[in-house]
XYZ file of C-alpha atoms in Angstrom:
723
model
C -104.857 36.643 6.014
C -103.627 39.498 3.893
C -100.961 40.241 6.372
C -99.638 36.646 6.142
C -99.634 36.780 2.367
C -97.808 40.084 2.425
C -95.246 38.710 4.835
C -94.681 35.680 2.621
C -94.286 37.845 -0.422
C -91.932 40.149 1.429
C -89.869 37.185 2.596
C -89.716 35.716 -0.915
C -88.741 39.090 -2.291
C -86.019 39.302 0.251
C -84.776 35.802 -0.654
C -84.921 36.690 -4.360
C -82.872 39.824 -3.797
C -80.296 37.829 -1.849
C -80.161 35.021 -4.414
C -79.824 37.408 -7.346
C -77.135 39.528 -5.765
C -74.921 36.997 -4.016
C -71.625 36.051 -5.691
C -72.183 32.402 -4.778
C -74.355 30.403 -7.121
C -77.423 28.669 -5.688
C -78.652 25.601 -7.524
C -81.854 23.700 -6.679
C -82.074 20.183 -8.137
C -84.585 17.389 -7.698
C -83.835 13.843 -6.663
C -82.848 13.017 -10.260
C -80.311 15.903 -10.240
C -82.319 17.968 -12.794
C -81.856 21.697 -12.239
C -85.100 23.355 -11.188
C -83.677 26.666 -10.099
C -80.358 28.478 -10.414
C -79.379 31.961 -9.253
C -78.326 34.578 -11.835
C -74.657 34.288 -10.796
C -74.532 31.032 -12.782
C -73.689 33.137 -15.823
C -70.574 34.494 -14.171
C -69.636 31.073 -12.815
C -70.190 28.812 -15.839
C -70.958 31.074 -18.825
C -74.440 29.533 -19.082
C -77.579 31.631 -18.529
C -80.363 30.711 -16.076
C -82.606 29.623 -18.888
C -79.861 27.439 -20.414
C -78.983 25.726 -17.166
C -82.448 25.205 -15.741
C -83.836 21.867 -16.877
C -80.333 20.455 -17.511
C -78.759 17.565 -15.699
C -76.720 19.356 -13.034
C -73.728 17.084 -13.716
C -73.483 17.847 -17.433
C -71.156 20.841 -16.963
C -68.945 18.990 -14.441
C -65.548 17.927 -15.741
C -65.727 14.305 -16.976
C -62.941 13.198 -14.639
C -64.847 14.519 -11.578
C -68.401 13.675 -12.695
C -68.697 10.153 -11.233
C -67.208 11.229 -7.940
C -69.656 14.165 -7.587
C -72.600 11.908 -8.533
C -71.593 9.511 -5.785
C -71.327 12.311 -3.216
C -74.739 13.635 -4.309
C -76.260 10.146 -4.001
C -74.689 9.732 -0.530
C -76.146 13.065 0.587
C -79.642 12.036 -0.626
C -79.310 8.557 0.836
C -78.160 9.652 4.268
C -79.976 13.043 4.267
C -76.748 14.786 5.278
C -74.916 17.718 3.855
C -71.592 17.284 2.062
C -68.730 19.637 1.185
C -66.819 18.947 -2.000
C -64.555 20.382 -4.638
C -64.700 19.654 -8.343
C -64.128 21.147 -11.756
C -66.614 22.373 -14.326
C -66.146 23.073 -18.021
C -67.027 26.753 -18.719
C -69.175 27.531 -21.734
C -66.082 28.952 -23.447
C -64.147 25.739 -22.758
C -62.148 26.871 -19.725
C -61.837 24.612 -16.711
C -63.051 26.247 -13.499
C -62.477 25.043 -9.943
C -65.627 24.971 -7.814
C -66.133 24.645 -4.066
C -69.666 23.606 -3.115
C -71.826 22.610 -0.171
C -74.674 20.183 -0.916
C -77.656 19.903 1.492
C -80.843 17.830 1.119
C -84.217 19.613 1.679
C -86.866 17.336 3.241
C -90.663 17.414 2.819
C -93.277 16.949 5.548
C -92.832 13.192 5.273
C -89.080 13.453 5.985
C -88.206 12.506 2.464
C -85.710 14.357 0.254
C -87.605 16.754 -1.961
C -84.777 18.873 -3.302
C -81.052 19.188 -2.990
C -79.646 22.687 -2.640
C -76.070 23.309 -3.717
C -74.229 26.552 -2.979
C -71.181 26.836 -5.286
C -68.459 29.394 -5.615
C -65.546 29.934 -8.002
C -62.230 29.078 -6.279
C -60.143 28.971 -9.471
C -57.869 31.827 -8.394
C -57.416 30.251 -5.005
C -56.581 26.941 -6.652
C -54.020 28.651 -8.856
C -52.471 30.215 -5.762
C -52.497 26.829 -4.045
C -50.855 25.182 -7.059
C -48.248 27.919 -7.083
C -47.674 27.279 -3.385
C -47.547 23.525 -4.033
C -44.895 24.039 -6.705
C -42.878 26.199 -4.347
C -43.239 23.657 -1.558
C -42.285 20.806 -3.884
C -39.147 22.666 -4.931
C -38.118 23.351 -1.334
C -39.304 19.879 -0.264
C -41.682 21.216 2.368
C -45.356 20.829 3.269
C -47.853 23.339 4.697
C -50.939 22.310 6.606
C -53.634 23.666 8.877
C -55.891 21.715 11.231
C -58.311 22.300 14.025
C -56.789 22.344 17.481
C -57.603 18.651 18.074
C -56.174 17.368 14.771
C -59.548 15.925 13.767
C -59.463 17.336 10.226
C -57.244 19.306 7.914
C -58.542 22.613 6.686
C -55.580 22.720 4.315
C -52.735 20.375 3.454
C -50.338 20.677 0.534
C -49.786 17.753 -1.810
C -46.099 17.626 -0.864
C -47.139 16.221 2.510
C -47.451 12.802 0.861
C -43.844 12.900 -0.334
C -42.542 13.789 3.102
C -44.753 11.533 5.236
C -45.117 8.663 2.787
C -48.919 8.498 3.258
C -51.292 9.164 0.337
C -52.861 12.605 0.772
C -56.425 11.372 0.654
C -55.675 8.904 3.426
C -54.447 11.351 6.024
C -56.871 14.106 4.901
C -59.717 11.826 5.860
C -57.930 10.496 8.952
C -55.249 12.883 10.292
C -54.299 10.492 13.088
C -52.840 8.127 10.437
C -49.855 10.425 10.149
C -48.671 9.325 13.588
C -48.316 5.718 12.387
C -45.460 6.859 10.163
C -43.560 8.810 12.810
C -40.752 7.194 14.802
C -42.139 5.884 18.133
C -39.761 8.014 20.215
C -40.683 11.182 18.332
C -44.388 10.279 18.331
C -44.312 9.931 22.094
C -42.837 13.421 22.351
C -45.495 14.804 19.962
C -48.284 13.294 22.049
C -46.708 14.525 25.262
C -44.591 17.641 25.667
C -45.288 18.978 22.154
C -49.036 18.617 22.606
C -48.780 20.353 25.979
C -46.984 23.355 24.478
C -49.541 23.669 21.680
C -52.421 23.515 24.157
C -50.733 26.364 25.983
C -50.653 28.361 22.732
C -46.858 28.109 22.411
C -45.142 27.514 19.056
C -43.112 24.349 18.497
C -39.971 23.688 16.488
C -38.751 20.110 16.480
C -37.029 17.560 14.242
C -38.994 14.339 13.787
C -38.256 11.063 12.013
C -40.562 9.414 9.480
C -40.440 5.626 9.038
C -42.804 5.214 6.115
C -40.172 3.194 4.163
C -39.005 -0.022 5.844
C -35.358 0.128 6.823
C -35.097 3.859 6.037
C -35.470 6.956 8.185
C -36.373 10.357 6.805
C -36.169 13.559 8.803
C -38.491 16.518 8.887
C -38.346 19.890 10.642
C -41.776 20.443 12.261
C -42.795 24.069 12.869
C -46.260 24.615 14.400
C -47.887 27.936 15.368
C -51.175 27.928 17.291
C -53.740 30.497 16.039
C -55.564 32.140 18.921
C -59.013 33.721 18.757
C -60.065 36.960 20.439
C -60.481 35.080 23.717
C -56.897 33.779 23.612
C -58.057 30.229 22.993
C -56.388 27.958 20.459
C -58.705 27.767 17.483
C -56.486 26.108 14.855
C -52.918 24.943 14.265
C -50.863 26.084 11.283
C -47.789 24.080 10.506
C -44.860 23.607 8.190
C -42.803 20.455 7.719
C -39.490 20.726 5.870
C -37.689 17.634 4.611
C -34.252 17.853 6.218
C -33.233 14.245 5.488
C -30.289 15.168 3.265
C -29.130 17.782 5.763
C -29.357 15.360 8.713
C -27.653 12.598 6.740
C -24.894 15.005 5.772
C -24.520 16.058 9.405
C -24.473 12.428 10.547
C -21.984 11.537 7.809
C -19.866 14.524 8.809
C -20.051 13.512 12.452
C -19.188 9.917 11.561
C -16.322 11.157 9.401
C -15.113 13.381 12.223
C -15.325 10.480 14.674
C -13.531 8.194 12.236
C -10.885 10.837 11.625
C -10.536 11.404 15.360
C -10.222 7.669 15.955
C -7.667 7.295 13.181
C -5.862 10.378 14.445
C -5.778 9.302 18.083
C -5.056 5.607 17.565
C -2.815 5.726 14.500
C 0.473 3.952 15.145
C 2.174 6.536 12.947
C 2.729 10.029 14.246
C 0.220 12.537 12.869
C 0.374 16.305 13.338
C -0.868 19.527 11.765
C 0.903 22.871 11.480
C 0.066 26.412 10.464
C 1.345 27.948 7.263
C 2.589 31.082 9.002
C 5.627 30.074 11.022
C 4.894 26.320 10.825
C 3.618 26.283 14.408
C 2.067 23.086 15.756
C -1.733 23.022 15.920
C -2.327 19.417 16.894
C -0.536 16.092 17.295
C -1.581 12.556 18.186
C -0.131 10.414 21.019
C 2.089 8.474 18.572
C 3.783 11.719 17.507
C 4.222 12.701 21.150
C 5.916 9.344 21.744
C 8.219 9.692 18.719
C 9.319 13.231 19.624
C 9.284 12.724 23.390
C 7.246 15.948 23.748
C 3.685 16.371 25.001
C 1.148 18.306 22.927
C 1.086 21.077 25.544
C 4.767 21.733 24.825
C 4.380 21.293 21.081
C 1.583 23.844 20.669
C 3.017 27.200 19.731
C 6.321 25.481 18.968
C 7.801 25.726 15.459
C 7.873 22.368 13.671
C 11.431 22.981 12.440
C 12.475 23.153 16.089
C 12.194 19.368 16.408
C 14.195 18.752 13.209
C 17.969 18.244 13.271
C 19.766 21.425 12.187
C 21.500 19.733 9.266
C 18.132 18.541 7.902
C 16.389 21.949 8.023
C 17.026 22.790 4.323
C 15.525 19.566 2.917
C 12.485 19.723 5.255
C 11.863 23.416 4.509
C 12.094 22.665 0.785
C 9.430 19.939 1.159
C 7.105 22.298 3.061
C 7.606 24.988 0.441
C 6.792 22.466 -2.307
C 3.484 21.582 -0.623
C 2.578 25.269 -0.313
C 3.461 26.054 -3.933
C 2.061 22.957 -5.658
C -0.686 21.937 -3.236
C 0.348 18.287 -3.531
C 1.676 15.785 -0.960
C 5.426 15.357 -0.730
C 7.758 13.011 1.117
C 11.080 13.407 2.889
C 13.340 11.722 5.428
C 15.087 13.521 8.261
C 16.229 13.287 11.872
C 14.211 14.386 14.911
C 16.028 15.941 17.849
C 14.976 14.433 21.172
C 16.044 16.104 24.404
C 18.529 13.937 26.287
C 18.023 11.009 23.899
C 19.414 9.779 20.594
C 18.043 11.328 17.419
C 15.348 9.407 15.574
C 15.355 8.926 11.819
C 11.851 9.440 10.463
C 9.963 9.416 7.197
C 7.497 12.333 6.870
C 4.701 12.723 4.330
C 3.391 16.296 4.160
C -0.247 16.627 3.010
C -1.950 19.971 2.191
C -5.115 20.948 4.125
C -7.658 22.755 1.945
C -10.666 24.710 3.228
C -13.062 26.232 0.689
C -10.478 25.662 -2.022
C -7.682 27.521 -0.203
C -4.617 26.044 1.471
C -5.245 26.323 5.200
C -2.489 24.255 6.774
C -0.336 21.138 6.435
C -0.771 17.657 7.874
C 2.247 15.486 8.559
C 2.402 11.681 8.814
C 5.553 10.471 10.572
C 6.980 6.951 10.560
C 9.876 6.007 12.826
C 12.364 4.340 10.451
C 15.350 4.431 12.799
C 15.523 0.660 13.134
C 15.091 0.147 9.398
C 17.801 2.666 8.560
C 20.194 1.057 11.033
C 19.412 -2.328 9.493
C 19.967 -0.908 6.009
C 23.345 0.456 7.085
C 24.189 -2.878 8.646
C 23.060 -4.542 5.452
C 25.375 -2.342 3.415
C 28.245 -2.992 5.821
C 27.460 -6.706 5.697
C 27.460 -6.597 1.920
C 30.822 -4.843 1.872
C 32.128 -7.280 4.470
C 30.769 -10.190 2.458
C 32.518 -9.024 -0.696
C 35.750 -8.583 1.232
C 35.489 -12.083 2.742
C 34.740 -13.592 -0.672
C 37.745 -11.854 -2.167
C 39.826 -13.074 0.754
C 38.574 -16.624 0.288
C 39.329 -16.490 -3.419
C 42.821 -15.130 -2.861
C 43.561 -17.602 -0.073
C 42.313 -20.601 -2.049
C 44.449 -19.555 -5.023
C 47.560 -19.088 -2.889
C 47.074 -22.344 -1.004
C 46.734 -24.244 -4.270
C 50.448 -23.524 -4.887
C 51.642 -24.152 -1.322
C 53.601 -27.347 -0.803
C 54.991 -26.826 2.711
C 53.105 -27.031 6.010
C 55.017 -24.042 7.397
C 53.930 -21.893 4.456
C 50.365 -23.124 4.847
C 50.401 -22.184 8.544
C 51.980 -18.796 7.865
C 49.500 -17.949 5.088
C 46.571 -19.096 7.249
C 47.543 -17.021 10.310
C 48.250 -13.932 8.196
C 44.853 -14.172 6.494
C 42.897 -14.798 9.718
C 44.655 -11.921 11.491
C 44.066 -9.513 8.589
C 40.456 -10.479 7.917
C 39.044 -10.973 11.408
C 41.094 -8.187 13.049
C 41.783 -10.344 16.099
C 44.376 -9.814 18.836
C 46.558 -12.769 17.948
C 46.549 -15.914 15.807
C 48.805 -18.917 16.017
C 49.064 -22.582 15.067
C 49.901 -24.761 18.060
C 50.441 -28.438 18.796
C 48.638 -29.629 21.911
C 49.755 -32.911 23.532
C 47.050 -35.479 23.290
C 45.083 -35.835 26.508
C 46.135 -32.394 27.817
C 43.718 -30.319 25.743
C 41.456 -29.361 28.653
C 44.354 -28.158 30.791
C 46.243 -26.223 28.123
C 43.467 -24.677 26.058
C 42.428 -21.232 27.282
C 38.628 -21.136 27.307
C 38.706 -17.443 26.376
C 40.409 -18.222 23.062
C 39.008 -20.063 20.072
C 40.723 -23.406 19.398
C 39.973 -25.016 16.027
C 41.523 -28.404 15.026
C 43.167 -28.317 11.590
C 45.285 -31.503 11.467
C 47.986 -33.559 13.135
C 51.758 -33.779 13.215
C 53.162 -35.734 16.107
C 50.326 -34.208 18.201
C 46.982 -32.646 17.263
C 47.392 -29.221 15.692
C 44.993 -26.340 16.469
C 44.425 -22.867 15.099
C 44.349 -20.626 18.175
C 42.542 -17.288 17.873
C 42.500 -14.738 20.686
C 39.091 -13.128 20.171
C 38.568 -9.508 21.171
C 35.033 -9.407 19.787
C 32.255 -11.740 18.679
C 32.251 -12.842 15.055
C 29.250 -12.063 12.893
C 27.542 -14.837 10.945
C 29.299 -14.301 7.619
C 32.678 -14.141 9.411
C 31.952 -17.460 11.110
C 30.985 -18.963 7.750
C 34.179 -17.592 6.205
C 36.277 -19.085 9.000
C 34.513 -22.456 8.703
C 35.188 -22.507 4.947
C 38.862 -21.590 5.406
C 39.348 -24.222 8.120
C 37.649 -26.853 5.955
C 39.975 -25.953 3.089
C 43.083 -26.010 5.278
C 42.080 -29.248 6.996
C 41.857 -30.974 3.619
C 45.403 -29.870 2.773
C 47.131 -30.112 6.129
C 47.656 -33.842 6.597
C 48.422 -34.384 2.925
C 50.983 -31.591 2.916
C 52.628 -33.165 5.960
C 52.903 -36.408 4.058
C 54.006 -34.679 0.871
C 56.603 -32.604 2.743
C 58.050 -35.722 4.349
C 58.202 -37.472 0.990
C 59.739 -34.431 -0.658
C 62.423 -34.301 2.007
C 63.312 -37.877 1.218
C 63.287 -37.150 -2.495
C 65.598 -34.147 -1.952
C 67.968 -36.404 -0.114
C 67.879 -38.828 -3.007
C 68.271 -35.974 -5.484
C 71.291 -34.612 -3.607
C 72.794 -38.059 -3.877
C 72.107 -38.056 -7.625
C 69.186 -40.429 -7.423
C 66.036 -38.903 -8.994
C 63.011 -41.221 -8.690
C 60.683 -39.647 -11.207
C 57.946 -42.116 -10.429
C 57.821 -40.690 -6.934
C 57.414 -37.162 -8.265
C 54.708 -38.414 -10.562
C 52.934 -40.063 -7.640
C 53.116 -36.912 -5.564
C 51.665 -34.806 -8.330
C 48.917 -37.355 -8.839
C 48.093 -37.101 -5.160
C 48.116 -33.325 -5.430
C 45.766 -33.424 -8.414
C 43.514 -35.811 -6.565
C 43.322 -33.421 -3.636
C 42.649 -30.534 -5.977
C 39.817 -32.487 -7.588
C 38.455 -33.379 -4.149
C 38.629 -29.780 -2.996
C 37.028 -28.579 -6.234
C 34.168 -31.037 -5.749
C 33.768 -30.043 -2.113
C 33.560 -26.340 -2.971
C 31.201 -27.026 -5.849
C 28.858 -29.326 -3.929
C 28.696 -27.398 -0.654
C 29.690 -23.736 -0.636
C 28.731 -23.037 -4.255
C 25.333 -24.751 -3.949
C 24.573 -22.897 -0.718
C 25.413 -19.603 -2.388
C 23.187 -20.421 -5.365
C 20.279 -21.275 -3.027
C 20.693 -17.996 -1.108
C 20.943 -16.087 -4.382
C 17.679 -17.550 -5.629
C 15.950 -16.788 -2.321
C 17.160 -13.203 -2.429
C 16.141 -12.859 -6.094
C 12.652 -14.185 -5.273
C 12.340 -11.889 -2.240
C 13.407 -8.826 -4.217
C 11.025 -9.636 -7.088
C 8.001 -10.399 -4.923
C 8.500 -7.877 -2.099
C 7.718 -4.169 -1.994
C 10.705 -2.137 -0.859
C 11.732 1.478 -0.993
C 13.918 2.412 -3.929
C 17.097 2.662 -1.825
C 16.499 -0.727 -0.180
C 15.671 -2.263 -3.574
C 18.978 -0.981 -4.945
C 20.910 -2.317 -1.957
C 19.269 -5.744 -2.288
C 20.147 -5.701 -5.972
C 23.779 -4.922 -5.100
C 23.823 -7.851 -2.639
C 22.332 -10.035 -5.367
C 25.088 -8.946 -7.751
C 27.670 -9.591 -5.017
C 26.361 -13.133 -4.617
C 26.626 -13.626 -8.380
C 30.220 -12.395 -8.232
C 30.976 -14.811 -5.400
C 29.314 -17.698 -7.277
C 31.325 -16.780 -10.353
C 34.557 -16.598 -8.353
C 34.013 -20.003 -6.728
C 33.255 -21.519 -10.113
C 36.516 -20.035 -11.394
C 38.347 -21.471 -8.366
C 36.784 -24.880 -9.000
C 37.845 -24.646 -12.654
C 41.383 -23.707 -11.635
C 41.537 -26.608 -9.205
C 40.196 -29.037 -11.792
C 39.399 -27.776 -15.316
C 36.293 -29.793 -16.278
C 36.979 -30.225 -20.017
C 40.779 -30.343 -19.976
C 41.132 -33.940 -21.073
C 38.217 -33.780 -23.481
C 39.359 -30.640 -25.327
C 43.073 -31.340 -25.221
C 45.922 -29.116 -24.043
C 45.986 -26.595 -26.915
C 42.259 -25.793 -26.811
C 42.218 -25.720 -22.995
C 45.135 -23.264 -22.996
C 43.308 -21.029 -25.473
C 40.295 -20.971 -23.121
C 42.615 -20.198 -20.190
C 44.224 -17.324 -22.106
C 40.835 -15.882 -23.065
C 39.856 -15.708 -19.418
C 43.261 -14.366 -18.318
C 43.152 -11.558 -20.890
C 40.043 -10.104 -19.132
C 42.097 -9.343 -16.013
C 45.739 -9.308 -17.112
C 47.710 -6.133 -17.762
C 49.785 -7.785 -20.456
C 49.226 -9.112 -23.952
C 49.265 -12.874 -24.549
C 50.443 -14.344 -27.840
C 50.045 -18.084 -28.315
C 50.950 -20.309 -31.247
C 50.268 -24.033 -31.467
C 50.205 -26.934 -33.900
C 47.517 -29.234 -32.478
C 48.016 -31.871 -35.165
C 51.482 -32.812 -33.919
C 50.679 -32.689 -30.181
C 49.964 -36.067 -28.648
C 49.992 -35.989 -24.831
C 48.825 -38.404 -22.184
C 46.548 -37.511 -19.262
C 49.399 -36.771 -16.816
C 51.294 -34.700 -19.389
C 48.162 -32.687 -20.289
C 47.358 -31.926 -16.643
C 51.050 -31.293 -15.783
C 51.634 -28.816 -18.645
C 48.342 -27.047 -17.875
C 49.540 -26.544 -14.252
C 52.907 -25.281 -15.480
C 51.208 -22.675 -17.699
C 48.939 -21.652 -14.813
C 51.985 -21.042 -12.622
C 53.793 -19.099 -15.361
C 50.748 -16.838 -15.827
C 50.518 -16.406 -12.062
C 54.180 -15.321 -11.913
C 53.614 -12.979 -14.871
C 50.676 -11.329 -13.089
C 52.375 -10.993 -9.700
C 56.068 -10.413 -10.434
C 57.131 -9.872 -14.037
C 55.507 -6.481 -14.782
C 55.622 -7.567 -18.405
C 53.385 -6.078 -21.088
C 53.730 -9.053 -23.452
C 53.871 -12.788 -22.939
C 54.628 -15.161 -25.807
C 54.032 -18.925 -25.696
C 54.174 -21.687 -28.253
C 53.285 -25.384 -28.286
C 54.176 -27.795 -31.064
C 55.321 -31.325 -31.706
C 58.327 -32.415 -33.730
C 59.677 -35.902 -34.065
C 59.345 -37.719 -30.775
C 59.098 -34.605 -28.596
C 56.589 -31.976 -27.543
C 58.132 -28.531 -27.378
C 56.758 -25.673 -25.203
C 58.291 -22.259 -24.778
C 57.427 -19.255 -22.632
C 58.894 -15.757 -22.841
C 57.956 -12.371 -21.359
C 59.543 -8.928 -21.535
C 59.215 -8.235 -17.822
C 61.718 -7.158 -15.150
C 63.311 -10.610 -14.936
C 65.127 -11.949 -11.875
C 68.492 -13.133 -10.586
C 68.154 -16.918 -10.582
C 71.382 -17.327 -8.633
C 69.596 -16.009 -5.584
C 67.203 -18.977 -5.720
C 69.569 -21.872 -6.141
C 68.365 -24.827 -4.122
C 65.629 -27.049 -5.232
C 62.600 -25.770 -3.251
C 63.495 -22.314 -2.058
C 61.369 -20.657 -4.719
C 58.122 -22.569 -4.902
C 57.044 -21.395 -8.352
C 60.232 -22.395 -10.180
C 60.672 -25.512 -8.045
C 57.148 -26.622 -8.783
C 57.699 -26.177 -12.539
C 60.988 -28.095 -12.424
C 59.602 -30.983 -10.393
C 56.427 -31.141 -12.441
C 58.434 -31.433 -15.705
C 60.824 -33.981 -14.176
C 57.882 -36.158 -13.106
C 56.783 -36.210 -16.763
C 60.194 -37.462 -17.983
C 60.833 -34.053 -19.526
C 63.481 -31.361 -19.371
C 63.152 -27.688 -18.465
C 65.449 -24.776 -19.144
C 64.877 -21.521 -17.261
C 66.734 -18.364 -18.064
C 66.292 -14.888 -16.643
C 68.252 -11.834 -15.619
C 67.291 -8.408 -14.235
C 65.497 -6.378 -16.931
C 65.906 -9.302 -19.372
C 62.507 -10.947 -18.937
C 61.773 -14.526 -17.983
C 62.189 -17.461 -20.401
C 61.292 -21.127 -20.082
C 61.743 -24.006 -22.535
C 60.173 -27.395 -21.835
C 60.544 -30.631 -23.816
C 58.422 -33.689 -23.186
C 58.534 -37.082 -24.831
C 55.465 -38.070 -26.811
C 53.401 -40.719 -25.089
């Protein structure tokens, strides 16, 4: 009996020694959680002595935020008679917060009921601080550290940052590690459960990128690094792992790859030529198929070839200057030049040079090439067409002015053939009568035959064409033929009548009424021609001008093309202005309304803008009373005198006066030009200007005196009866 008592005492002594000397704190509480025993280390752990703590509610020193949770775990342990491991915080006697790790185990009596609960607690504050430091580091590098048993049944450690990476609350996957797999991409999860698991079972480390799908419609990437920990037998005992969030890196790589693919696609399939060259020597590095097509050289030949080698020699300076500008300023620049193509015509191209920067330093130069050969040719043709158009308009203006004074068919034919030959640059031009009914047999199909009127037989303008006419030349020819056709038959009639009148005049019979009739017919034709030009050609030109103006305003053109279009626009305005002037000359619109004196002043104002001589005009409108025929007739006379002054007199001053006295209207003209020998032009119609003036005045029942001599100027005096 004594031996048993001694053994019990020895055992208790041994337990006391262990309890008093262990660093862990042993707490014995009853079912109501009242402390019945605590080991001396409680002082070191909580700052409370054994006497202070014994008899207390064990939960009183637990941090208020953890107290309910620990009570629940304690109740669960008592209820289910199972041990429990837990972590919580206590409030030290000096007010500090301490982190505690404890194991709680129920102690049963002989009846199997819970008699006591033993808790073994230890201070893990320093470890918690280290873990928090690690957590902060992991949060900053966006990584998570974990450790599990070899079968992934529980985590022995897992950093808080795991929740940010996986998207699962930490408590959820701590209690159920398999939940993590629900948030891994199915393809990657299959690999983890297969080949990855096999490697880990073999004790081999694993490095693999996996995708997390914890957010709907979004993928996040993690770099999984797992190292198996082997025991002394070489068996896998636990798995230590690290997951780094590499989402931004993967997205950047994918974006870079997408950008590279997009660039490659744009590079390869761009319709413009694209190339890159080195800075040292300007050697080709790369070129797309479009550039190969433009240059006619394959990339294999281009590589190692100097870029300037494909540029026309004359364009080297401007291209080199552009390259130098890119290198010095680091900004894109633009130039136009010619590319030399072996055995083929040069191409005109537009090149935009773009700097290539790597790490902030100029590494090379890109070039974007557009083939503008067709556009440049069209621009040149446009300029030539514009120049041709201006020339044809000037020709039309000059011809219409000259034909307005022609009164013989032969002169009309001569002036027409001269103008057609000079303007169209054709092999030959003639006016021919073709017997009616024999047109098909006599007309050469290779020549152009255009009907212009009739004499005894139909009359044609025959043009031997050596080349095809362009559109504006055809339009010019159509306008000229229309003009001539209007005059031709009437001039035939007028010429026949004039011949009869000359015969009567030679016999001393001067039928002024006939002259008046002829001039009326002439004025009627002038009015008709003026209306025709105004209503057809002029309106067409105005329509085309407005279309061009709208196109130039709304379209986007290069500066040079914009300027050329503007010049064409201005040329159209000049042509419109010239046709309006021609219409005014053919039939002044306000002549009868304004009266002769005011109309002449307007005529002189316009003439002064182009004349090389001074015009002095004096009038007394109050005494000038003229009828319609007299007003028109005198206006035509003054037009002809000004025309002669511009073409022949070489005068620097012209003086005219118009006044009325008594029953007459008096008009005088005088210039200080070179004059002429009138004796050389005796005969009524051998000089059309003087003859026209004489006949015009005669038709108005007036008289005309013309005097001139070499170097004595030209002088005309006209008297008309008041109407």
